[in-house]
XYZ file of C-alpha atoms in Angstrom:
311
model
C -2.498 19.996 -23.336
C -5.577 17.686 -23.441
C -5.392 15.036 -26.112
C -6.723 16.139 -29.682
C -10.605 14.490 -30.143
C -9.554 12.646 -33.485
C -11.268 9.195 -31.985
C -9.815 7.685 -28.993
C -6.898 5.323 -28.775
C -8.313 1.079 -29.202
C -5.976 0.470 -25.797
C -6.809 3.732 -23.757
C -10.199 3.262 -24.115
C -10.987 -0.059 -23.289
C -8.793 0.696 -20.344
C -11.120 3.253 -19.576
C -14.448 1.161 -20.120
C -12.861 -1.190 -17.573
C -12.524 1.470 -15.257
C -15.817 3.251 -15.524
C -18.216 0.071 -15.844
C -16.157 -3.059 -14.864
C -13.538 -1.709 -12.108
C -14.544 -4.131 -9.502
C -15.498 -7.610 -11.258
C -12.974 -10.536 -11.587
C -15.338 -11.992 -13.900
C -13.744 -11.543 -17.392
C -15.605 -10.464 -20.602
C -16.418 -12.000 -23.895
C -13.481 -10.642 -26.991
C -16.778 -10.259 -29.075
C -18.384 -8.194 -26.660
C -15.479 -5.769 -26.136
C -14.925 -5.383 -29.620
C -18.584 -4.636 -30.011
C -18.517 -1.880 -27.452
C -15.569 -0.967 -29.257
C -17.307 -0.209 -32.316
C -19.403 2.427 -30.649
C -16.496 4.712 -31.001
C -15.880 3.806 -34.343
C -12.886 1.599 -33.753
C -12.996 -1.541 -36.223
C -12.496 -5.200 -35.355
C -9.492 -5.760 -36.286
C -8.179 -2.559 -34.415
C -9.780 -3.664 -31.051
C -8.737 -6.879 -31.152
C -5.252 -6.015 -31.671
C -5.767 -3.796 -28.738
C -6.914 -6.152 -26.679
C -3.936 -8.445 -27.400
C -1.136 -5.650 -26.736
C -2.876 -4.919 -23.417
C -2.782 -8.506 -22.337
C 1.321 -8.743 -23.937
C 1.730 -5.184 -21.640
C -0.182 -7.276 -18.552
C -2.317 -4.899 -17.877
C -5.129 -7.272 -18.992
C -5.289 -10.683 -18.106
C -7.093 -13.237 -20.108
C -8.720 -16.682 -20.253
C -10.551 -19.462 -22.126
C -13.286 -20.695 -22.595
C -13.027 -23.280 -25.614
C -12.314 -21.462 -28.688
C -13.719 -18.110 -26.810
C -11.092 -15.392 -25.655
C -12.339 -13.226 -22.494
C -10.243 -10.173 -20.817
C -10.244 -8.281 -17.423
C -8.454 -6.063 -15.531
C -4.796 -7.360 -14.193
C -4.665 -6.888 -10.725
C -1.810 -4.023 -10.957
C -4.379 -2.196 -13.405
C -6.897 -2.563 -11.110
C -5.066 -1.063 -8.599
C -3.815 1.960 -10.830
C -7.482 2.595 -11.687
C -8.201 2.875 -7.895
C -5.361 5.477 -7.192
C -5.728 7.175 -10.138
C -9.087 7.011 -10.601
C -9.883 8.877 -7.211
C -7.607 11.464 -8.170
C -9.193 12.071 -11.280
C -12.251 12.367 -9.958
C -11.494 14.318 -7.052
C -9.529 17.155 -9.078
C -10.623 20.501 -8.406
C -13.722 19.197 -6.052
C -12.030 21.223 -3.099
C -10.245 24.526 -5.222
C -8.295 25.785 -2.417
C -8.521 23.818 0.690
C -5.399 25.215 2.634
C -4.458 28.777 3.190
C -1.312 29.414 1.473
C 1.679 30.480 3.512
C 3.382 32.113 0.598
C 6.611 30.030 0.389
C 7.662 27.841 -2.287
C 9.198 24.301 -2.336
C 12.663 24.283 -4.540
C 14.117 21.333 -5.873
C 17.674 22.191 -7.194
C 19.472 19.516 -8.717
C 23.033 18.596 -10.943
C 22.691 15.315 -12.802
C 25.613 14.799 -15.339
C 25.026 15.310 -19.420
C 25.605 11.149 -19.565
C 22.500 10.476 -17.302
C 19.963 11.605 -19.709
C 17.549 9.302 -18.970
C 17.664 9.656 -15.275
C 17.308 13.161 -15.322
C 14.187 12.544 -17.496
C 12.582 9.893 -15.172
C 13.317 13.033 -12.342
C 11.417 15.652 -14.756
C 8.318 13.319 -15.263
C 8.208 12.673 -11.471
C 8.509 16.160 -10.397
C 6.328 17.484 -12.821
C 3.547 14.957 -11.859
C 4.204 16.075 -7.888
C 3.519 19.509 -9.410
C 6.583 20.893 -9.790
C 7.453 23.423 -13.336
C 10.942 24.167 -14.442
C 12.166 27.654 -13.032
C 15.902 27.277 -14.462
C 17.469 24.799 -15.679
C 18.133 22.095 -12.593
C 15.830 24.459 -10.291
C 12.169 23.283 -10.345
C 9.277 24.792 -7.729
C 5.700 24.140 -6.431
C 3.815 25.777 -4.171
C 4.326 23.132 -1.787
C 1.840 21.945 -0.287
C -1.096 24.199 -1.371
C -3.932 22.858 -3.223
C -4.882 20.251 -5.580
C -1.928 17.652 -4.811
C 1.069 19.556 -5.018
C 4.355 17.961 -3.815
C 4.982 18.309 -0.043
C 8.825 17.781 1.194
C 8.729 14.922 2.108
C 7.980 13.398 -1.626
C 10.030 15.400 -3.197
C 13.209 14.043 -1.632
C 11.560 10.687 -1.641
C 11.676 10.736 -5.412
C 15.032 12.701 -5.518
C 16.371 9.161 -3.438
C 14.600 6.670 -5.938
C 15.839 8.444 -8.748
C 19.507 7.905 -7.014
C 20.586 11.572 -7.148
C 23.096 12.542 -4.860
C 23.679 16.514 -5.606
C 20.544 17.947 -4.593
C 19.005 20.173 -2.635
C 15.229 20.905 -1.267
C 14.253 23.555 0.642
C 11.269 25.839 1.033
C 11.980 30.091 -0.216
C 9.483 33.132 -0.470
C 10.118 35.204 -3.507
C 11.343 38.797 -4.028
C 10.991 41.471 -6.141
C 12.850 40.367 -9.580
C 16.576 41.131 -8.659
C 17.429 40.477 -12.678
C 15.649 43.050 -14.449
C 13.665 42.189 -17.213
C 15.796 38.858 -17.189
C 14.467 37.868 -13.750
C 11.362 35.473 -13.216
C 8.684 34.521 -10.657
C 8.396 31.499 -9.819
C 4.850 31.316 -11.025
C 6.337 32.128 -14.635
C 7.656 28.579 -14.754
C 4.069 27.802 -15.693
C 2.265 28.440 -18.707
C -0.824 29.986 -17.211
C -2.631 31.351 -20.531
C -2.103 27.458 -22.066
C -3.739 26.414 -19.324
C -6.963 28.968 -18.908
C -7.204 28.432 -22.673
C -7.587 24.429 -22.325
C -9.961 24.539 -19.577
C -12.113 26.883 -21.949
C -12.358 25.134 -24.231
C -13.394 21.874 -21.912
C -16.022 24.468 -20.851
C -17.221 25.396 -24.490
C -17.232 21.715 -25.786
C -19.506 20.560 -22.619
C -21.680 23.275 -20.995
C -23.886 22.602 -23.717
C -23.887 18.671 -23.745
C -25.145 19.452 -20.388
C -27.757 21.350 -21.762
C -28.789 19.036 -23.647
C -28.896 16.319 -21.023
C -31.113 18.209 -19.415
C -33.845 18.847 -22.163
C -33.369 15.281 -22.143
C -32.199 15.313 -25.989
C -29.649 12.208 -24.987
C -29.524 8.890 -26.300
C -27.752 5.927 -24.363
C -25.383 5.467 -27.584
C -24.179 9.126 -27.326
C -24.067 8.759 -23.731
C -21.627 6.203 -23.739
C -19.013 8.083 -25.985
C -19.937 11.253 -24.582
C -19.409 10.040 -21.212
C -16.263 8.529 -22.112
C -14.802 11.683 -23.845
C -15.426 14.196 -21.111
C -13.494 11.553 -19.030
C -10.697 11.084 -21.546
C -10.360 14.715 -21.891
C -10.365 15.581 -18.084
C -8.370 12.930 -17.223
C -5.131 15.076 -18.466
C -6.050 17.979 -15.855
C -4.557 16.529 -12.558
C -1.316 16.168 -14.465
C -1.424 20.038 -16.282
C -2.818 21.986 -13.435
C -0.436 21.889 -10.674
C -3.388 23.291 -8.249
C -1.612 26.639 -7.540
C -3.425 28.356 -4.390
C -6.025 31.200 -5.449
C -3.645 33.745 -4.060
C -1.371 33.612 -6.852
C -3.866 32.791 -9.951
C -5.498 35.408 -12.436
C -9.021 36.507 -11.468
C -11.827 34.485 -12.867
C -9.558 31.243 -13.124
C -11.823 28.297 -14.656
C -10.582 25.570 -12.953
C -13.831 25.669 -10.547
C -16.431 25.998 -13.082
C -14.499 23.039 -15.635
C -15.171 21.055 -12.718
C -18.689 21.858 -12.449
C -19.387 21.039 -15.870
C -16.925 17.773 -15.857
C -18.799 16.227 -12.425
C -22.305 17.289 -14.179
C -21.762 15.923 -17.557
C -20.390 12.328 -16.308
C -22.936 11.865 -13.327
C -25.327 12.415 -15.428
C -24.790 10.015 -18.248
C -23.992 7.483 -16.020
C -26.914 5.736 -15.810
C -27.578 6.159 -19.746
C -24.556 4.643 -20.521
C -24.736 1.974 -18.719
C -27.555 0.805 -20.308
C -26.007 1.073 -23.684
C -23.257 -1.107 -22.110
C -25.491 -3.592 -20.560
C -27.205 -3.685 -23.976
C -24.124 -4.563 -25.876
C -22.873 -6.775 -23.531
C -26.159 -8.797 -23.370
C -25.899 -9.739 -27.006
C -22.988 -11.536 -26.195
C -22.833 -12.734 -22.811
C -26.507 -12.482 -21.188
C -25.593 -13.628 -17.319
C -22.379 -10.684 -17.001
C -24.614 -7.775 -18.219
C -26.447 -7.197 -15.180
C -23.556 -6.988 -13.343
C -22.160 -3.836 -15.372
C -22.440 -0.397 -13.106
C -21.354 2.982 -13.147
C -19.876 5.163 -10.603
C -20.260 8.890 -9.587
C -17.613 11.553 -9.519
C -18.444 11.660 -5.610
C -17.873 7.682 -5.469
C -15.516 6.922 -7.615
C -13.809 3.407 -8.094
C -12.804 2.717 -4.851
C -13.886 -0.767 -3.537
C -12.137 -3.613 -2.457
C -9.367 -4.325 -5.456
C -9.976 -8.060 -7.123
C -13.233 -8.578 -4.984
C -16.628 -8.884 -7.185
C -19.064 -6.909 -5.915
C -22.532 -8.994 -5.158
């Protein structure tokens, strides 16, 4: 489920500040003035700075020097992760059922032996992301092809190929009436539907009313900037939960639609507030890079050219 809200992880978030305020620069920024941003969400210096090291050590931050002074920005393979990822993070549940559903499902059914633990792990992960759930054990289904990215064919076997498994097989079924009894599932049992409802209401409760507030204008740029960041943070796990099973086959009232009402309203509109509390920070510590700090819209997104500064 989403991530508990004890303060966010030193490395995830400046990841995140990258992508939200920085995605397109290949100017880098100041150590001092990340760790200072840092502090905003009550991470310490020493903290941030050791995150900023282990990034650069994992290359997904490159660095450079400029006499004793230690600046970071995006690696290009990060950038290019925040691109892809980014605009299907902020596309989730913008269209909530955009193909009718034709009422089959896609099966993967599989046989890896007890010795190839970790390769039927990488498989699990993959599927899972493709929107796949675990029926039985070595069957796994999605509603193939229906909304909100589930797997089609066609990537299913791609990843059953990569993953170098040979006894496998994919095909697309329609399900009967429960042939086991009270043994027998659906193949929508192989997700945990309540978990799910539950998680998006909450994401409703926390920030419907920060929304509220927004509006009465109650909103500093400070609280923007970790607000802004924690309804991304926390929305950021959906695409990777919700599977995006078609309307046909969901409980009535299902919150996906309005979470994403609340999610696009809340970061739109502390964009601009935040970035000011960016610029502000970074100005204190490198004066000529903080105009060139912007936000983006759920409706934009980070999708210019990858390693090209934007004028």
């Amino acid at each position: 489920m989403p991530r508990a809200q004890g303060g966010p992880n030193p490395q995830h978030l400046f990841v995140t500040l990258f992508g939200d305020y920085w995605w397109a620069r290949a100017e880098h920024l100041p150590s001092a003035g990340l760790v200072a941003l840092a502090g905003e969400f009550g991470i310490s210096s020493a903290s941030a700075r050791a995150a900023l090291s282990r990034l650069r050590r994992r290359q997904l931050l490159s660095a450079s020097k400029i006499g004793r002074h230690t600046y970071y920005g995006l690696a290009p393979t990060t950038r290019q992760t925040i691109v892809e990822g980014g605009s299907r993070i902020l596309s989730f549940g913008m269209d909530d059922d955009p193909a009718e559903w034709d009422g089959t499902w896609l099966v993967v059914a599989f046989s890896i032996p007890e010795d190839q633990r970790d390769v039927r792990h990488t498989l699990r992960t993959r599927l899972r992301w493709l929107g796949f759930a675990c029926l039985y054990d070595g069957v796994w289904v999605s509603a193939g092809g229906s909304a909100g990215g589930d797997a089609s064919a066609a990537e299913a076997k791609a990843v059953v190929r990569e993953c170098g498994i040979r006894d496998a097989s994919i095909f697309r079924a329609t399900s009967l009436d429960s042939v086991g009894g009270d043994t027998g599932r659906h193949p929508l049992s192989a997700w945990d539907l309540d978990q799910l409802r539950t998680a998006y209401q909450e994401f409703i409760d926390r920030f419907e009313p920060l929304y509220q507030r927004i509006l009465d204008g109650d909103i500093r740029s400070s609280e923007a900037l970790v607000e802004r960041t924690a309804v991304m943070d926390v929305w950021r796990s959906f695409p990777g939960l919700d599977p995006g099973l078609p309307s046909q086959v969901l409980p009535a009232g299902w919150p996906r639609h309005r979470a994403r009402e609340v999610f696009a309203s809340v970061y739109d509109a502390l964009g601009p507030l935040a970035q000011v509390r960016f610029q502000h920070i970074l100005s204190q510590h490198a004066p000529g890079l903080a105009p060139l700090v912007d936000h983006h819209l759920t409706t934009s997104g980070p999708m210019v050219g990858i390693g090209v500064s934007r004028p």
